[in-house]
GROMACS .gro file of C-alpha atoms in nm:
model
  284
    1UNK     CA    1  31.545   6.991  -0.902
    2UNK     CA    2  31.347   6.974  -1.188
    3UNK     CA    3  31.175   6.633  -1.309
    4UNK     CA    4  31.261   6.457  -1.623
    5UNK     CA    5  31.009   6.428  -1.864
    6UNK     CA    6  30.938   6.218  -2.183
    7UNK     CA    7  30.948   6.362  -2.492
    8UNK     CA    8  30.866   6.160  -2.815
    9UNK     CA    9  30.904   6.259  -3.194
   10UNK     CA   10  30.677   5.996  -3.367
   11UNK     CA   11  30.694   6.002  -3.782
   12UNK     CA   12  30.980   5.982  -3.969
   13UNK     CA   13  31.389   5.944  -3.945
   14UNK     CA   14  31.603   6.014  -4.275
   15UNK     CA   15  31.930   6.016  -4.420
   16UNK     CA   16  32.008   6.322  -4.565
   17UNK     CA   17  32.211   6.386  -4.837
   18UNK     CA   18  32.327   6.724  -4.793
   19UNK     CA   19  32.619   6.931  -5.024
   20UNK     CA   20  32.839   6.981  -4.708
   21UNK     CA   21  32.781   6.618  -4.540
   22UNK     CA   22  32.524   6.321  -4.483
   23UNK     CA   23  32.323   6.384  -4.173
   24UNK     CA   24  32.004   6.256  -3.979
   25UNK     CA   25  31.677   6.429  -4.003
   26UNK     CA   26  31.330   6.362  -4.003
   27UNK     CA   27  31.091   6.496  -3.689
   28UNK     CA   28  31.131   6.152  -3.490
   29UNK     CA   29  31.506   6.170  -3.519
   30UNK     CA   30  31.528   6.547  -3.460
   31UNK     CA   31  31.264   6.633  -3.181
   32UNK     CA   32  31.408   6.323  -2.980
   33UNK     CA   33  31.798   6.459  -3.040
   34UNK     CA   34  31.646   6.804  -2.930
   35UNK     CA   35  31.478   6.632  -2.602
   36UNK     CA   36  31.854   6.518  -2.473
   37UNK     CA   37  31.996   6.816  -2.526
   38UNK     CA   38  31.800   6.932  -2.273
   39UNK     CA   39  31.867   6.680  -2.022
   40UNK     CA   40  31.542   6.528  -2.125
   41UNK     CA   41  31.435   6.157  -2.240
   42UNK     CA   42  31.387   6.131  -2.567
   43UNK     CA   43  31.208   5.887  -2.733
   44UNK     CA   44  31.189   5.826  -3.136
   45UNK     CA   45  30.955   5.622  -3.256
   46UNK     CA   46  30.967   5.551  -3.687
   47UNK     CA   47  31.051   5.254  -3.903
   48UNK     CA   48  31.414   5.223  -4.080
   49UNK     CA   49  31.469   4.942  -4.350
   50UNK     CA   50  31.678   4.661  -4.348
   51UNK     CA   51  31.977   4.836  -4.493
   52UNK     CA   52  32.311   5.011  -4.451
   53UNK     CA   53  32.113   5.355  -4.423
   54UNK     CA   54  31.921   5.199  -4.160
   55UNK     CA   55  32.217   5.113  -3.965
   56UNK     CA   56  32.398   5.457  -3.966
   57UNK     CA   57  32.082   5.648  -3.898
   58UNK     CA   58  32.038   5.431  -3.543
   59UNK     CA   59  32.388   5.476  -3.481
   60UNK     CA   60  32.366   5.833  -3.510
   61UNK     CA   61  32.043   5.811  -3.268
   62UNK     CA   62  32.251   5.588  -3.039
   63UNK     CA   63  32.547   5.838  -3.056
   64UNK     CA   64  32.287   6.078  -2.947
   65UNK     CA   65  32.159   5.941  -2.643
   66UNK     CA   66  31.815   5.866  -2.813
   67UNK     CA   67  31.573   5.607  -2.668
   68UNK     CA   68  31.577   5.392  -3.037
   69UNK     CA   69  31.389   5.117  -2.839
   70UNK     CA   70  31.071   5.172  -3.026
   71UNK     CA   71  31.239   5.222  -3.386
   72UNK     CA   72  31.141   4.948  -3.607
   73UNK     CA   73  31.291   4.747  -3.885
   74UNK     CA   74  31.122   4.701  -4.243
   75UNK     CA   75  31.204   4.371  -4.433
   76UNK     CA   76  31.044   4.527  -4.764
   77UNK     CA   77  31.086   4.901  -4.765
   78UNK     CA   78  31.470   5.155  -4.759
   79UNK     CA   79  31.531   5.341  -4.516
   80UNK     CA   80  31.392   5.699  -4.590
   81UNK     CA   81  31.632   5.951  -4.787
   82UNK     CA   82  31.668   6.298  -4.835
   83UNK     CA   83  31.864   6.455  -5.085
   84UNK     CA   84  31.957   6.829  -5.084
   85UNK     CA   85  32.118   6.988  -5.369
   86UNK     CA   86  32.225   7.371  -5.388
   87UNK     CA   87  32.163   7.478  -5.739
   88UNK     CA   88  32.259   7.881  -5.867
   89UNK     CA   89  32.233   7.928  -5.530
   90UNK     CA   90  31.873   7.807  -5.485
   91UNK     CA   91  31.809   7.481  -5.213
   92UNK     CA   92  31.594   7.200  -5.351
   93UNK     CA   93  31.520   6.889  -5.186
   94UNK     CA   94  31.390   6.553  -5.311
   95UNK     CA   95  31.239   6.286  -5.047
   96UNK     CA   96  31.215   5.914  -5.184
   97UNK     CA   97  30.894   5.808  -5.245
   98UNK     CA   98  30.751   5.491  -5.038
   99UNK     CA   99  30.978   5.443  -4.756
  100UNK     CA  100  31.010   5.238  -4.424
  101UNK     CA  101  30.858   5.508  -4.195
  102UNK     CA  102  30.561   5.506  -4.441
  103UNK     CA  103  30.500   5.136  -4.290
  104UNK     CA  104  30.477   5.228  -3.913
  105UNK     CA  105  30.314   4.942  -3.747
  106UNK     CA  106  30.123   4.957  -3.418
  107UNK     CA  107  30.217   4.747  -3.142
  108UNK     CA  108  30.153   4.672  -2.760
  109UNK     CA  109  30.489   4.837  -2.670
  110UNK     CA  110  30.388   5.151  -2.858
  111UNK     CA  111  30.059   5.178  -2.607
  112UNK     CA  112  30.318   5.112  -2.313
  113UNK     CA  113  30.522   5.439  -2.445
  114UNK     CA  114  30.200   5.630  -2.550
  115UNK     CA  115  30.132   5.606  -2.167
  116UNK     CA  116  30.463   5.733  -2.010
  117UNK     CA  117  30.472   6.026  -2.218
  118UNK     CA  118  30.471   6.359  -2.135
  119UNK     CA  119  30.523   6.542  -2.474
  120UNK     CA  120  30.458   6.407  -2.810
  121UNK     CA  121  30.537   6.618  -3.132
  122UNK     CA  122  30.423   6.513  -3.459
  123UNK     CA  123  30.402   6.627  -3.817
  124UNK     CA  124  30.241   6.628  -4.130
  125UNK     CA  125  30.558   6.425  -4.372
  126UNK     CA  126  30.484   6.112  -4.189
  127UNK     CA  127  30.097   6.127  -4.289
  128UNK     CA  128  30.150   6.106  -4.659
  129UNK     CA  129  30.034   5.708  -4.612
  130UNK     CA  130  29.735   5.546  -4.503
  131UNK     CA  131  29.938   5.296  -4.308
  132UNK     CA  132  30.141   5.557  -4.096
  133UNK     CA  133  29.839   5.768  -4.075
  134UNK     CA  134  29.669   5.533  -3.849
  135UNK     CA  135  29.941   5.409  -3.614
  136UNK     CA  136  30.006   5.780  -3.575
  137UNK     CA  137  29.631   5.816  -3.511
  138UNK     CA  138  29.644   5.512  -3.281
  139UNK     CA  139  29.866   5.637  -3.072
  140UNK     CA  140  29.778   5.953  -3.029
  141UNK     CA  141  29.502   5.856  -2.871
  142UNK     CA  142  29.637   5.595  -2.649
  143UNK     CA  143  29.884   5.897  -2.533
  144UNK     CA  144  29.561   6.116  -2.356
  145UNK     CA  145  29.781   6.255  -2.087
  146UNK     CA  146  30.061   6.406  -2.283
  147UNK     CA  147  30.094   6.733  -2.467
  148UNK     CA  148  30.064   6.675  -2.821
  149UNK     CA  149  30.215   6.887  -3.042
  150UNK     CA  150  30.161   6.936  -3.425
  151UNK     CA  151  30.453   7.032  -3.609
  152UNK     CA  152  30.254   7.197  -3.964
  153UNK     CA  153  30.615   7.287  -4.027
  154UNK     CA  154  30.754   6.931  -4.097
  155UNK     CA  155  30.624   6.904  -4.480
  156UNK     CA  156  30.749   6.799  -4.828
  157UNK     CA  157  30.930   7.132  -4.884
  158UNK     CA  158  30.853   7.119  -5.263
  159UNK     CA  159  30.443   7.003  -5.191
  160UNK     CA  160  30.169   7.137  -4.944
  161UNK     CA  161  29.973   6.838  -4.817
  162UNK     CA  162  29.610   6.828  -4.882
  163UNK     CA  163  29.414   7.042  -4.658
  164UNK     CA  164  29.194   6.708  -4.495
  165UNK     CA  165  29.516   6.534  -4.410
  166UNK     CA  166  29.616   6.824  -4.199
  167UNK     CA  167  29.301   6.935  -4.042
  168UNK     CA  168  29.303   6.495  -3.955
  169UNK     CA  169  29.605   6.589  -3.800
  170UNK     CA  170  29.542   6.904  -3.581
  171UNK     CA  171  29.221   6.735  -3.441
  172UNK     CA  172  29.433   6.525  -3.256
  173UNK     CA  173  29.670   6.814  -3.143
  174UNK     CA  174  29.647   7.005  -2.790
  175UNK     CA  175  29.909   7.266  -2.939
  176UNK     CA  176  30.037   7.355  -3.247
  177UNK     CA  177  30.393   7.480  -3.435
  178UNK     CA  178  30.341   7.644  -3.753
  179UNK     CA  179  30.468   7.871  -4.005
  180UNK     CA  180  30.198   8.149  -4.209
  181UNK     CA  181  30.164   7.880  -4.527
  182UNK     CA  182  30.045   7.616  -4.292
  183UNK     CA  183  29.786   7.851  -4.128
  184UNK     CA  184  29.679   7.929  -4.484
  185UNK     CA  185  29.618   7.564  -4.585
  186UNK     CA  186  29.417   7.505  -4.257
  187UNK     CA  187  29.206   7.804  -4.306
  188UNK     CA  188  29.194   7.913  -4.707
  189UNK     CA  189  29.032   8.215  -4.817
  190UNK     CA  190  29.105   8.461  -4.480
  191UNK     CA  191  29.338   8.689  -4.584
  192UNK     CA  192  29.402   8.796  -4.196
  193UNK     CA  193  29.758   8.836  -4.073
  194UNK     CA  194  29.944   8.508  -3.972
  195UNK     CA  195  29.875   8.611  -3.581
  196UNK     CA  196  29.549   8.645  -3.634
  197UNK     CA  197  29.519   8.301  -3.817
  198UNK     CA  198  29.664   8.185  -3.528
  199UNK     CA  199  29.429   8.300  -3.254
  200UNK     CA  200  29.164   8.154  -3.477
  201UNK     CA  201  29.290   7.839  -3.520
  202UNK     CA  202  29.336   7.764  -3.116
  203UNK     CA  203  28.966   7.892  -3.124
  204UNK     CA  204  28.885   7.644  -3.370
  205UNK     CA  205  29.008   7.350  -3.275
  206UNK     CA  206  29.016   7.408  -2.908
  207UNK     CA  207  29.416   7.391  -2.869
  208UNK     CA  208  29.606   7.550  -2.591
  209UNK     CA  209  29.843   7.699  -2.705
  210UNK     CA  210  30.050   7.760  -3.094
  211UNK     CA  211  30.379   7.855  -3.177
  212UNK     CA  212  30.385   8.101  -3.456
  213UNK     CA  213  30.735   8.080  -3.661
  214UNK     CA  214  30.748   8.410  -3.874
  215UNK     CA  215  31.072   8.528  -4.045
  216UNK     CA  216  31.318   8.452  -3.799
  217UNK     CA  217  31.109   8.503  -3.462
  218UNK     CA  218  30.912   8.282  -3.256
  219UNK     CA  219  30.586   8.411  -3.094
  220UNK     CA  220  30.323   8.216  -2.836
  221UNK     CA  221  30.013   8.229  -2.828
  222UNK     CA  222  29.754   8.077  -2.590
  223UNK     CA  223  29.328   8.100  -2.555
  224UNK     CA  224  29.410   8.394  -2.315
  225UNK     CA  225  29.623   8.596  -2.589
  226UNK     CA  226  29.984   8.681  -2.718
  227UNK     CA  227  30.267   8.663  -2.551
  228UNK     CA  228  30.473   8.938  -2.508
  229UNK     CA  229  30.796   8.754  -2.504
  230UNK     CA  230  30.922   8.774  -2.915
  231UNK     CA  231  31.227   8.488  -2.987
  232UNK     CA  232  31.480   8.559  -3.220
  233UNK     CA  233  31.543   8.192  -3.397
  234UNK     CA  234  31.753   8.107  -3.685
  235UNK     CA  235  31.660   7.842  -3.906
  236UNK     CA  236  31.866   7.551  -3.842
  237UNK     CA  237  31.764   7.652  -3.488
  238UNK     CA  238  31.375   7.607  -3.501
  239UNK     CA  239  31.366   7.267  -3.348
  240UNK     CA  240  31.589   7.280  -3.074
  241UNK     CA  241  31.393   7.570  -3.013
  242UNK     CA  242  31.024   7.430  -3.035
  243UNK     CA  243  31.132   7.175  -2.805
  244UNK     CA  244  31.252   7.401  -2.550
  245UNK     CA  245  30.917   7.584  -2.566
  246UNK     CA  246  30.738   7.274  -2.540
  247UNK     CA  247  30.958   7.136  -2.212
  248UNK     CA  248  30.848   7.521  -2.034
  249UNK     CA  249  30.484   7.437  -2.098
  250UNK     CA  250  30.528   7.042  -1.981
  251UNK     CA  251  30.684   7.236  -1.677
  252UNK     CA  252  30.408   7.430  -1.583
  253UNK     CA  253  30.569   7.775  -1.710
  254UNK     CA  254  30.453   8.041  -1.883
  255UNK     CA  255  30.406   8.085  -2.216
  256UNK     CA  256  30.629   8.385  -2.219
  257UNK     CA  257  30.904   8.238  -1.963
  258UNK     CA  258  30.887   7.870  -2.191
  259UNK     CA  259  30.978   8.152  -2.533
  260UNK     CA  260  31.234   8.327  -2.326
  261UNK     CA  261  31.384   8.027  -2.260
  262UNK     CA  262  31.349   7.875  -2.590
  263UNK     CA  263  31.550   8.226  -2.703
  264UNK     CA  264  31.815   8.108  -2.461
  265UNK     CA  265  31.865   7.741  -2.601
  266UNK     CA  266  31.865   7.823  -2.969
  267UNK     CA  267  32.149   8.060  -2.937
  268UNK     CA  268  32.377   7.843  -2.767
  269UNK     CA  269  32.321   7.529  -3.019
  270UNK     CA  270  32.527   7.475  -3.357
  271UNK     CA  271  32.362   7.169  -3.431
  272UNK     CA  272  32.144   6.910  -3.287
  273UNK     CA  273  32.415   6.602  -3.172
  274UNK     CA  274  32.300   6.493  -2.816
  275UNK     CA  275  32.521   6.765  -2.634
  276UNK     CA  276  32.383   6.886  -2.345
  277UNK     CA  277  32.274   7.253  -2.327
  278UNK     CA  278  32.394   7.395  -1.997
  279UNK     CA  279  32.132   7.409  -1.694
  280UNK     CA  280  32.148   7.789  -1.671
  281UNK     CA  281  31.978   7.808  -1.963
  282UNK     CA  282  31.669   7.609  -1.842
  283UNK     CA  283  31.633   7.773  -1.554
  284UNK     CA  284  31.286   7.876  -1.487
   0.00000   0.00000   0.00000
């Protein structure tokens, strides 16, 4: 039987305002929903206001099977927002400005989770404040025995972070998840393919491994090369699917077994709500 392991999304947990209906996002909420679907514990860690919002997002974690211990409660600052808005068939979103998960605090029970962890993923949305920055920063490196995993795909979807808050970021990354615009902002001016950027990014900063999100497919690479295993991954599917690559590696798999199996988990998931994927599909 194969061990349980933590999994924590650290950053931020929206509402989102979408056409069809109001949902949860944000890479705390998400990568932790992600972690129980796969019979995993999963751990969010953020900062919700003192508000309505606040209260439906935790249920929704709650409802989810999320570990919401370690979500805390702003007196000052709403609960973050995201609105979506379809518009002549275009998608724009708009995130609120200052927001409760910009106010992440560290605290003594945040060093006892940092510890128990065995994956951490992170992202770059979170980072847009000093504040969060550093609790982020904090416990990251309180956390030195888990994988930690930069998500350079969880932006502002209408602006590209400055290129020193990300490279901040990846320095305190063992692994990385990221799309060919991300790559681009870490390493301007190389006009090499997005796999290529890749393999010189885990060169550059040491990491051990980086999953390369490309049009549909996900691709792994590690120091010792590219894996040959290529997953086919909607969309809406890229997180469950990150996460399952993520609990192969914290398994001691493969790079190419952890992408086959990631393959297997995104096509059986319609959405991320807490239900169990079926064993089969985890199997080794």
């Amino acid at each position: 039987m194969t061990r349980t392991t933590t999994i924590v999304g650290i950053g931020e947990a929206l509402l989102v305002e979408a056409p069809e209906q109001e949902e949860i996002g944000g890479i705390a909420a998400d990568v932790s929903i992600a972690a129980v679907m796969l019979g995993q514990h999963g751990v969010a860690i953020t900062r919700l206001g003192q508000d309505e919002q606040a209260a439906r997002v935790e249920q929704s974690l709650l409802a989810a099977g999320v570990d919401v211990a370690h979500v805390q409660s702003d007196p000052d600052l709403p609960t973050g927002r995201k609105v979506v808005r379809m518009l002549a068939g275009a998608r724009s979103e708009r995130l609120d400005a200052r927001s409760a998960f910009d106010n992440l605090q560290w605290d003594f029970d945040l060093e006892d989770i940092a510890a128990r962890a065995d994956g951490i993923v992170y992202g770059l949305l979170a980072r847009r404040d000093g504040q969060a920055r550093s609790t982020m920063d904090r416990f990251l490196l309180a956390a030195s025995s888990a994988v930690r995993l930069l998500d350079l795909c969880n932006r502002d979807a209408n602006l590209m972070p400055e290129r020193l808050i990300a490279v901040r970021a990846i320095e305190s990354a063992q692994g990385i998840a990221t799309d060919a615009a991300a790559l681009r902002l870490l390493l301007p001016g190389d006009p090499a393919a997005p796999l290529d950027l890749a393999r010189r990014a885990i060169r550059e900063w040491r990491l051990r491994f980086a999953l390369l999100l490309d049009g549909g497919t996900l691709q792994g690479l590690t120091p010792d090369g590219i894996a040959a295993t290529i997953a086919q991954v909607p969309a809406e599917r890229e997180v469950v699917a990150r996460i399952a690559c993520l609990y192969g590696l914290l398994l001691g798999r493969s790079m190419d077994a952890s992408i086959a199996m990631a393959e297997r988990v995104a096509s059986s998931v319609s959405r991320l709500d807490g239900a169990k994927v079926s064993s089969e599909l985890l199997r080794g």
